Amino acid sequence: MSELTFGELDDLQERQGPAASIDRLIKSFRDDRDYHRLFDALLLKRRFEMGLSLVQPTSFDGVPEEQQEELEESYVDAAREVGELFLAEGNIPQAWLYFRTIREPERVTEALSTVDSRREASEQTEELINVALYQGANPVKGLELLLRTHGTCNTITALDQQIHQMSSEDRRLSAGLLVRELYTDLTHTVRREIEQKLTTGSDENSLRALITGRDWLFAEGNYHIDVSHLHSVVRFARFLPPGDRELSLAMELADYGAHLATQFQYPGDPPFENFYPAHARYFQVLADDGRDEAIASFRDKLNVETDPQNKQMIAYVLVDLLGRIDRLDEALELAAEHLRDVDESSGFSFARLCQQAGRLDALRDVARDKRDFVSYVAARLEDGHRTSASAK
């Protein structure tokens, strides 16, 4: 502390009392911007006012039950104040320590959204990436920072690790970010090769237009982007919602991938063994671009599949896809046939689908067939409750 001395604190306590020495302590920490100690001092003051033990000011051990709530409120107030002080200085990682503790992440999420993603790689940037992406304060901003400072490969790896912990909105934004990035890079590289080959400029604006009628771009196994990156980003694009503006870009990326030499078209799990054409059809469904034909192709694949596990995987993809475009009756029909016995620990719930579709009669029928008395009674009671509510 720059000005405070132990002698001053002793003198204040003797002349003006303990509260004066605590207030002086708080002022000194605030003036010195020593915010971690300020937090301790703020709680020290509150515990003194409440007549509690002062030796461990941030601890709740030994606090009488009737005073717990009051101290908790003071704790939250102090953490919020210190968090705001750190934010005012632009110290987001330290602010996060306090806002995360009191479960108020929104202020840090908001602060991160204003950070310039074009900042240079540094220790401070690494701290921001850690808070934003790996601690979940603002995953999309974390990916933006990672992309600009560490490149596409590291960003794809990080997203693969984190995507299932993200909210659906963060998944959408993250997928869109990488689709745009890869599309821009790939389009630039393809255009440059065309210009070098033809010695003239190209006025085509889209990737699809650039590659149409130019099979020589792919001759002898040629490619223009890391093919593993393309594979991953097209897969991520399945998180894009119906009607999303990046779907058209994702379809063009899939179209480009379908032109690659066979050895660069890595297969996926059913129904995406023929990876790029299958994804193109998937995106067509979401974009409502030849939707019925694309759905029919997945149905055909389901009908001819003989392996029970593969058949179930295809059914799951198709049921999920139909649900995403609000064709719930079709989804329910398929689920009742192929997914009725799937355990809910897998992430799919036949009961939830029946609720979403307003078809608790289907849940009753399946429950009766499976002799699942609990689900049968639950469906009857829920259906009756809904009927009574609608009658009112």
Short mmCIF file of C-alpha atoms in Angstrom, two decimals:
data_model
loop_
_atom_site.label_atom_id
_atom_site.label_comp_id
_atom_site.label_asym_id
_atom_site.label_seq_id
_atom_site.Cartn_x
_atom_site.Cartn_y
_atom_site.Cartn_z
CA MET A 1 0.00 0.00 0.00
CA SER A 2 1.41 3.35 -1.06
CA GLU A 3 0.30 5.56 1.85
CA LEU A 4 -1.26 3.41 4.53
CA THR A 5 0.81 2.25 7.53
CA PHE A 6 0.10 -0.15 10.35
CA GLY A 7 0.71 2.74 12.74
CA GLU A 8 -2.04 4.76 11.09
CA LEU A 9 -4.46 1.86 11.39
CA ASP A 10 -3.60 1.40 15.06
CA ASP A 11 -4.05 5.11 15.72
CA LEU A 12 -7.41 5.22 13.89
CA GLN A 13 -8.72 2.27 15.85
CA GLU A 14 -7.68 3.82 19.17
CA ARG A 15 -9.01 7.31 18.41
CA GLN A 16 -12.09 6.65 16.25
CA GLY A 17 -12.84 2.96 16.71
CA PRO A 18 -12.60 -0.25 14.64
CA ALA A 19 -15.05 0.90 11.93
CA ALA A 20 -12.78 3.84 11.06
CA SER A 21 -9.76 1.58 10.58
CA ILE A 22 -11.79 -0.72 8.28
CA ASP A 23 -13.06 2.25 6.25
CA ARG A 24 -9.48 3.50 5.88
CA LEU A 25 -8.45 0.04 4.73
CA ILE A 26 -11.20 0.01 2.08
CA LYS A 27 -10.26 3.48 0.83
CA SER A 28 -6.60 2.57 0.56
CA PHE A 29 -7.29 -0.61 -1.42
CA ARG A 30 -9.70 1.24 -3.70
CA ASP A 31 -7.21 4.08 -4.32
CA ASP A 32 -4.41 1.59 -5.02
CA ARG A 33 -6.73 -0.43 -7.29
CA ASP A 34 -5.91 -3.50 -5.23
CA TYR A 35 -9.32 -4.98 -5.93
CA HIS A 36 -8.80 -8.51 -4.63
CA ARG A 37 -7.93 -7.13 -1.20
CA LEU A 38 -10.75 -4.64 -1.51
CA PHE A 39 -13.14 -7.59 -1.77
CA ASP A 40 -11.76 -9.02 1.47
CA ALA A 41 -12.02 -5.63 3.17
CA LEU A 42 -15.61 -5.09 2.09
CA LEU A 43 -16.59 -8.42 3.61
CA LEU A 44 -14.53 -7.65 6.70
CA LYS A 45 -16.61 -4.51 7.17
CA ARG A 46 -19.88 -6.38 6.75
CA ARG A 47 -18.91 -9.14 9.16
CA PHE A 48 -17.88 -6.52 11.71
CA GLU A 49 -21.29 -4.85 11.37
CA MET A 50 -23.00 -8.23 11.79
CA GLY A 51 -20.98 -9.12 14.88
CA LEU A 52 -19.34 -12.15 13.23
CA SER A 53 -15.84 -13.51 13.57
CA LEU A 54 -13.38 -11.46 11.46
CA VAL A 55 -10.42 -13.80 11.08
CA GLN A 56 -11.60 -15.31 7.74
CA PRO A 57 -13.71 -12.53 6.20
CA THR A 58 -14.69 -14.40 3.01
CA SER A 59 -15.57 -17.69 4.73
CA PHE A 60 -19.06 -18.88 5.60
CA ASP A 61 -17.82 -21.41 8.14
CA GLY A 62 -19.35 -20.94 11.54
CA VAL A 63 -21.88 -18.33 10.41
CA PRO A 64 -25.20 -18.86 12.24
CA GLU A 65 -27.96 -20.10 9.99
CA GLU A 66 -30.12 -17.04 10.64
CA GLN A 67 -27.32 -14.78 9.31
CA GLN A 68 -26.30 -16.86 6.29
CA GLU A 69 -28.63 -15.16 3.84
CA GLU A 70 -27.63 -11.66 4.93
CA LEU A 71 -23.93 -12.45 4.54
CA GLU A 72 -24.53 -14.11 1.18
CA GLU A 73 -26.19 -10.93 -0.08
CA SER A 74 -23.22 -8.88 1.10
CA TYR A 75 -20.87 -11.35 -0.59
CA VAL A 76 -22.73 -10.97 -3.89
CA ASP A 77 -22.74 -7.17 -3.60
CA ALA A 78 -19.00 -7.07 -2.92
CA ALA A 79 -18.21 -9.47 -5.76
CA ARG A 80 -20.37 -7.48 -8.16
CA GLU A 81 -18.67 -4.22 -7.14
CA VAL A 82 -15.17 -5.64 -7.53
CA GLY A 83 -16.09 -7.33 -10.80
CA GLU A 84 -17.32 -4.02 -12.20
CA LEU A 85 -14.08 -2.31 -11.10
CA PHE A 86 -12.04 -4.88 -12.99
CA LEU A 87 -14.26 -4.48 -16.06
CA ALA A 88 -13.81 -0.72 -15.92
CA GLU A 89 -10.07 -1.31 -16.22
CA GLY A 90 -10.53 -3.77 -19.08
CA ASN A 91 -9.37 -6.71 -16.97
CA ILE A 92 -11.94 -9.25 -18.10
CA PRO A 93 -10.25 -12.41 -16.74
CA GLN A 94 -10.12 -11.01 -13.21
CA ALA A 95 -13.69 -9.73 -13.45
CA TRP A 96 -14.75 -13.21 -14.53
CA LEU A 97 -13.49 -14.68 -11.24
CA TYR A 98 -16.13 -12.66 -9.39
CA PHE A 99 -19.06 -12.72 -11.80
CA ARG A 100 -18.69 -16.46 -12.35
CA THR A 101 -18.66 -17.05 -8.59
CA ILE A 102 -21.96 -15.21 -8.10
CA ARG A 103 -23.44 -16.76 -11.27
CA GLU A 104 -23.82 -13.50 -13.15
CA PRO A 105 -21.82 -14.24 -16.32
CA GLU A 106 -23.79 -11.82 -18.51
CA ARG A 107 -21.61 -8.79 -17.74
CA VAL A 108 -18.46 -10.63 -18.81
CA THR A 109 -20.22 -12.07 -21.86
CA GLU A 110 -21.18 -8.53 -22.84
CA ALA A 111 -17.68 -7.18 -22.22
CA LEU A 112 -16.11 -9.94 -24.32
CA SER A 113 -18.44 -9.16 -27.20
CA THR A 114 -16.78 -5.75 -27.53
CA VAL A 115 -13.23 -7.14 -27.72
CA ASP A 116 -11.59 -6.63 -31.12
CA SER A 117 -11.03 -10.10 -32.60
CA ARG A 118 -8.15 -8.77 -34.67
CA ARG A 119 -5.94 -8.27 -31.62
CA GLU A 120 -2.42 -9.68 -31.64
CA ALA A 121 -1.47 -12.97 -30.04
CA SER A 122 -0.28 -12.35 -26.48
CA GLU A 123 -0.57 -13.67 -22.96
CA GLN A 124 -3.58 -11.40 -22.42
CA THR A 125 -5.26 -12.78 -25.55
CA GLU A 126 -4.67 -16.33 -24.31
CA GLU A 127 -6.37 -15.42 -21.04
CA LEU A 128 -9.34 -14.01 -22.93
CA ILE A 129 -9.59 -17.17 -25.05
CA ASN A 130 -9.51 -19.30 -21.92
CA VAL A 131 -12.30 -17.33 -20.24
CA ALA A 132 -14.42 -16.94 -23.35
CA LEU A 133 -14.14 -20.38 -24.91
CA TYR A 134 -12.94 -22.94 -22.39
CA GLN A 135 -14.74 -21.46 -19.39
CA GLY A 136 -17.83 -20.65 -21.44
CA ALA A 137 -18.17 -16.90 -20.89
CA ASN A 138 -18.58 -16.19 -24.62
CA PRO A 139 -17.63 -19.24 -26.73
CA VAL A 140 -18.15 -17.58 -30.10
CA LYS A 141 -15.87 -14.66 -29.22
CA GLY A 142 -13.33 -17.16 -27.94
CA LEU A 143 -13.41 -18.96 -31.28
CA GLU A 144 -13.03 -15.67 -33.15
CA LEU A 145 -9.96 -14.81 -31.10
CA LEU A 146 -8.56 -18.31 -31.56
CA LEU A 147 -9.15 -18.18 -35.29
CA ARG A 148 -7.32 -14.88 -35.71
CA THR A 149 -4.37 -15.77 -33.49
CA HIS A 150 -3.95 -19.54 -33.93
CA GLY A 151 -5.48 -20.28 -37.31
CA THR A 152 -8.13 -22.61 -38.66
CA CYS A 153 -6.62 -25.93 -37.57
CA ASN A 154 -6.49 -25.07 -33.87
CA THR A 155 -9.93 -23.50 -34.01
CA ILE A 156 -11.49 -26.59 -35.55
CA THR A 157 -9.87 -28.78 -32.90
CA ALA A 158 -11.14 -26.52 -30.12
CA LEU A 159 -14.66 -26.43 -31.52
CA ASP A 160 -14.71 -30.22 -31.80
CA GLN A 161 -13.88 -30.38 -28.10
CA GLN A 162 -16.36 -27.73 -26.97
CA ILE A 163 -19.33 -27.84 -29.33
CA HIS A 164 -21.46 -30.30 -27.35
CA GLN A 165 -21.14 -28.12 -24.25
CA MET A 166 -22.40 -25.02 -26.07
CA SER A 167 -25.92 -23.71 -26.31
CA SER A 168 -27.72 -24.26 -29.62
CA GLU A 169 -27.30 -20.57 -30.44
CA ASP A 170 -23.55 -20.66 -29.79
CA ARG A 171 -23.28 -23.79 -31.96
CA ARG A 172 -25.08 -21.97 -34.74
CA LEU A 173 -22.87 -18.91 -34.50
CA SER A 174 -19.69 -20.98 -34.25
CA ALA A 175 -20.60 -23.09 -37.26
CA GLY A 176 -21.47 -19.96 -39.23
CA LEU A 177 -18.15 -18.36 -38.29
CA LEU A 178 -16.12 -21.27 -39.64
CA VAL A 179 -18.29 -21.71 -42.72
CA ARG A 180 -17.74 -18.05 -43.66
CA GLU A 181 -14.02 -18.21 -42.92
CA LEU A 182 -13.37 -21.36 -44.94
CA TYR A 183 -15.63 -20.25 -47.77
CA THR A 184 -13.80 -16.92 -48.07
CA ASP A 185 -10.35 -18.55 -48.01
CA LEU A 186 -11.32 -21.26 -50.48
CA THR A 187 -13.01 -18.87 -52.90
CA HIS A 188 -9.95 -16.61 -52.86
CA THR A 189 -7.57 -19.51 -53.58
CA VAL A 190 -9.72 -20.93 -56.39
CA ARG A 191 -10.10 -17.51 -58.01
CA ARG A 192 -6.35 -16.93 -57.85
CA GLU A 193 -5.64 -20.26 -59.58
CA ILE A 194 -8.15 -19.46 -62.33
CA GLU A 195 -6.56 -16.07 -62.89
CA GLN A 196 -3.10 -17.63 -63.06
CA LYS A 197 -4.31 -20.24 -65.56
CA LEU A 198 -6.32 -17.93 -67.77
CA THR A 199 -4.24 -14.75 -67.22
CA THR A 200 -7.49 -12.82 -66.95
CA GLY A 201 -9.68 -11.80 -64.06
CA SER A 202 -12.76 -13.77 -63.05
CA ASP A 203 -16.03 -11.96 -62.43
CA GLU A 204 -17.79 -14.92 -60.79
CA ASN A 205 -18.69 -14.13 -57.18
CA SER A 206 -19.56 -17.57 -55.81
CA LEU A 207 -17.47 -20.68 -55.28
CA ARG A 208 -19.99 -22.72 -57.25
CA ALA A 209 -19.74 -20.41 -60.23
CA LEU A 210 -15.94 -20.51 -60.09
CA ILE A 211 -15.71 -24.31 -60.24
CA THR A 212 -18.60 -24.96 -62.64
CA GLY A 213 -17.25 -26.20 -65.99
CA ARG A 214 -13.65 -26.13 -64.73
CA ASP A 215 -12.92 -29.73 -63.84
CA TRP A 216 -9.25 -29.01 -64.54
CA LEU A 217 -9.16 -27.31 -61.15
CA PHE A 218 -9.32 -30.79 -59.59
CA ALA A 219 -7.12 -32.64 -62.10
CA GLU A 220 -4.46 -35.01 -60.73
CA GLY A 221 -5.83 -34.80 -57.21
CA ASN A 222 -5.53 -31.02 -56.99
CA TYR A 223 -7.21 -29.19 -54.09
CA HIS A 224 -7.23 -25.62 -52.78
CA ILE A 225 -7.79 -25.92 -49.03
CA ASP A 226 -6.80 -28.35 -46.31
CA VAL A 227 -9.23 -31.18 -47.04
CA SER A 228 -9.49 -32.18 -43.37
CA HIS A 229 -10.57 -28.61 -42.56
CA LEU A 230 -13.20 -28.77 -45.30
CA HIS A 231 -14.49 -32.08 -43.96
CA SER A 232 -14.81 -30.72 -40.42
CA VAL A 233 -16.45 -27.42 -41.36
CA VAL A 234 -19.05 -29.12 -43.56
CA ARG A 235 -19.83 -31.40 -40.63
CA PHE A 236 -20.14 -28.42 -38.26
CA ALA A 237 -22.55 -26.80 -40.71
CA ARG A 238 -25.19 -29.36 -39.69
CA PHE A 239 -25.69 -27.17 -36.62
CA LEU A 240 -27.01 -24.34 -38.82
CA PRO A 241 -30.77 -23.89 -38.36
CA PRO A 242 -33.39 -23.90 -41.12
CA GLY A 243 -33.23 -20.79 -43.28
CA ASP A 244 -29.82 -19.70 -41.96
CA ARG A 245 -27.96 -17.42 -44.36
CA GLU A 246 -24.79 -19.56 -44.18
CA LEU A 247 -26.59 -22.63 -45.53
CA SER A 248 -26.03 -21.56 -49.13
CA LEU A 249 -22.30 -21.27 -48.42
CA ALA A 250 -22.30 -24.69 -46.75
CA MET A 251 -23.98 -26.19 -49.82
CA GLU A 252 -21.29 -24.71 -52.05
CA LEU A 253 -18.57 -26.09 -49.80
CA ALA A 254 -20.20 -29.53 -50.05
CA ASP A 255 -20.41 -29.11 -53.83
CA TYR A 256 -16.70 -28.30 -53.95
CA GLY A 257 -15.92 -31.33 -51.77
CA ALA A 258 -17.86 -33.59 -54.13
CA HIS A 259 -15.45 -32.56 -56.92
CA LEU A 260 -12.36 -33.66 -55.01
CA ALA A 261 -10.49 -36.83 -55.88
CA THR A 262 -11.93 -39.90 -54.16
CA GLN A 263 -9.04 -40.24 -51.72
CA PHE A 264 -9.86 -36.79 -50.30
CA GLN A 265 -13.55 -37.48 -49.73
CA TYR A 266 -13.38 -39.04 -46.29
CA PRO A 267 -16.49 -41.05 -45.41
CA GLY A 268 -18.69 -40.25 -42.43
CA ASP A 269 -21.09 -42.24 -40.29
CA PRO A 270 -24.45 -43.29 -41.79
CA PRO A 271 -26.18 -41.69 -43.58
CA PHE A 272 -23.11 -39.62 -44.50
CA GLU A 273 -20.88 -42.37 -45.92
CA ASN A 274 -20.89 -40.50 -49.24
CA PHE A 275 -19.93 -37.46 -47.26
CA TYR A 276 -20.31 -34.37 -49.43
CA PRO A 277 -23.34 -35.34 -51.54
CA ALA A 278 -25.17 -36.51 -48.39
CA HIS A 279 -24.39 -33.23 -46.63
CA ALA A 280 -25.52 -31.25 -49.65
CA ARG A 281 -28.90 -33.00 -49.43
CA TYR A 282 -29.02 -32.35 -45.68
CA PHE A 283 -28.43 -28.62 -46.27
CA GLN A 284 -31.05 -28.63 -49.02
CA VAL A 285 -33.63 -29.78 -46.49
CA LEU A 286 -32.70 -27.02 -44.05
CA ALA A 287 -32.60 -24.39 -46.78
CA ASP A 288 -35.88 -25.59 -48.36
CA ASP A 289 -34.09 -25.98 -51.68
CA GLY A 290 -35.38 -29.17 -53.26
CA ARG A 291 -36.47 -30.25 -49.79
CA ASP A 292 -38.84 -33.10 -50.67
CA GLU A 293 -36.38 -34.73 -53.06
CA ALA A 294 -33.60 -34.50 -50.47
CA ILE A 295 -35.80 -36.04 -47.76
CA ALA A 296 -36.79 -38.82 -50.16
CA SER A 297 -33.12 -39.66 -50.70
CA PHE A 298 -32.63 -40.17 -46.96
CA ARG A 299 -35.80 -42.26 -46.77
CA ASP A 300 -34.55 -44.42 -49.64
CA LYS A 301 -31.28 -44.95 -47.82
CA LEU A 302 -33.16 -45.93 -44.66
CA ASN A 303 -35.33 -48.41 -46.54
CA VAL A 304 -32.45 -50.27 -48.19
CA GLU A 305 -30.16 -50.39 -45.15
CA THR A 306 -29.91 -53.90 -43.68
CA ASP A 307 -27.58 -53.36 -40.72
CA PRO A 308 -29.78 -52.67 -37.64
CA GLN A 309 -27.33 -50.23 -36.04
CA ASN A 310 -26.83 -48.26 -39.25
CA LYS A 311 -30.57 -48.24 -39.84
CA GLN A 312 -31.12 -46.73 -36.42
CA MET A 313 -28.47 -44.06 -37.04
CA ILE A 314 -30.07 -43.09 -40.35
CA ALA A 315 -33.50 -42.97 -38.72
CA TYR A 316 -32.18 -40.74 -35.95
CA VAL A 317 -30.70 -38.25 -38.43
CA LEU A 318 -33.89 -38.18 -40.48
CA VAL A 319 -36.18 -37.85 -37.45
CA ASP A 320 -34.05 -35.01 -36.10
CA LEU A 321 -34.01 -33.31 -39.50
CA LEU A 322 -37.79 -33.58 -39.91
CA GLY A 323 -38.27 -32.20 -36.41
CA ARG A 324 -36.03 -29.22 -37.17
CA ILE A 325 -38.26 -28.22 -40.09
CA ASP A 326 -41.46 -28.74 -38.07
CA ARG A 327 -42.62 -31.86 -39.90
CA LEU A 328 -43.30 -33.49 -36.57
CA ASP A 329 -45.93 -35.98 -37.69
CA GLU A 330 -43.52 -37.49 -40.21
CA ALA A 331 -40.76 -37.50 -37.60
CA LEU A 332 -43.03 -39.24 -35.11
CA GLU A 333 -44.08 -41.89 -37.63
CA LEU A 334 -40.45 -42.76 -38.34
CA ALA A 335 -39.48 -42.67 -34.68
CA ALA A 336 -42.32 -44.98 -33.70
CA GLU A 337 -41.07 -47.49 -36.26
CA HIS A 338 -37.32 -47.26 -35.75
CA LEU A 339 -36.47 -45.45 -32.50
CA ARG A 340 -39.15 -46.50 -30.03
CA ASP A 341 -36.71 -48.65 -28.04
CA VAL A 342 -33.83 -46.17 -27.96
CA ASP A 343 -32.75 -45.38 -24.42
CA GLU A 344 -33.10 -41.72 -23.47
CA SER A 345 -29.47 -41.67 -22.30
CA SER A 346 -28.59 -41.59 -26.01
CA GLY A 347 -29.98 -38.06 -26.24
CA PHE A 348 -33.15 -39.02 -28.12
CA SER A 349 -36.49 -39.09 -26.29
CA PHE A 350 -39.51 -40.60 -28.00
CA ALA A 351 -41.71 -39.24 -25.20
CA ARG A 352 -40.41 -35.69 -25.74
CA LEU A 353 -41.06 -35.97 -29.48
CA CYS A 354 -44.63 -37.07 -28.78
CA GLN A 355 -45.08 -34.04 -26.53
CA GLN A 356 -43.67 -31.68 -29.16
CA ALA A 357 -45.94 -33.15 -31.82
CA GLY A 358 -48.98 -33.04 -29.55
CA ARG A 359 -49.37 -36.78 -30.10
CA LEU A 360 -49.57 -38.36 -26.67
CA ASP A 361 -51.81 -41.00 -28.26
CA ALA A 362 -48.70 -42.29 -30.05
CA LEU A 363 -46.84 -42.47 -26.75
CA ARG A 364 -49.74 -44.46 -25.24
CA ASP A 365 -49.73 -46.90 -28.16
CA VAL A 366 -46.01 -47.54 -27.93
CA ALA A 367 -46.13 -47.77 -24.13
CA ARG A 368 -48.93 -50.37 -24.40
CA ASP A 369 -46.91 -52.43 -26.89
CA LYS A 370 -43.85 -52.30 -24.64
CA ARG A 371 -45.88 -52.92 -21.46
CA ASP A 372 -44.47 -49.68 -20.09
CA PHE A 373 -47.19 -48.93 -17.53
CA VAL A 374 -45.55 -45.77 -16.20
CA SER A 375 -45.32 -44.08 -19.60
CA TYR A 376 -48.84 -45.23 -20.45
CA VAL A 377 -50.39 -43.69 -17.34
CA ALA A 378 -48.26 -40.55 -17.67
CA ALA A 379 -49.41 -40.07 -21.28
CA ARG A 380 -53.09 -40.58 -20.38
CA LEU A 381 -52.92 -38.15 -17.49
CA GLU A 382 -50.97 -35.53 -19.46
CA ASP A 383 -53.39 -35.82 -22.37
CA GLY A 384 -56.33 -35.41 -20.00
CA HIS A 385 -54.71 -32.40 -18.37
CA ARG A 386 -54.20 -30.76 -21.77
CA THR A 387 -57.76 -31.47 -22.81
CA SER A 388 -59.10 -29.90 -19.60
CA ALA A 389 -56.86 -26.86 -19.99
CA SER A 390 -57.92 -26.28 -23.58
CA ALA A 391 -61.60 -26.62 -22.64
CA LYS A 392 -61.20 -23.74 -20.20
#
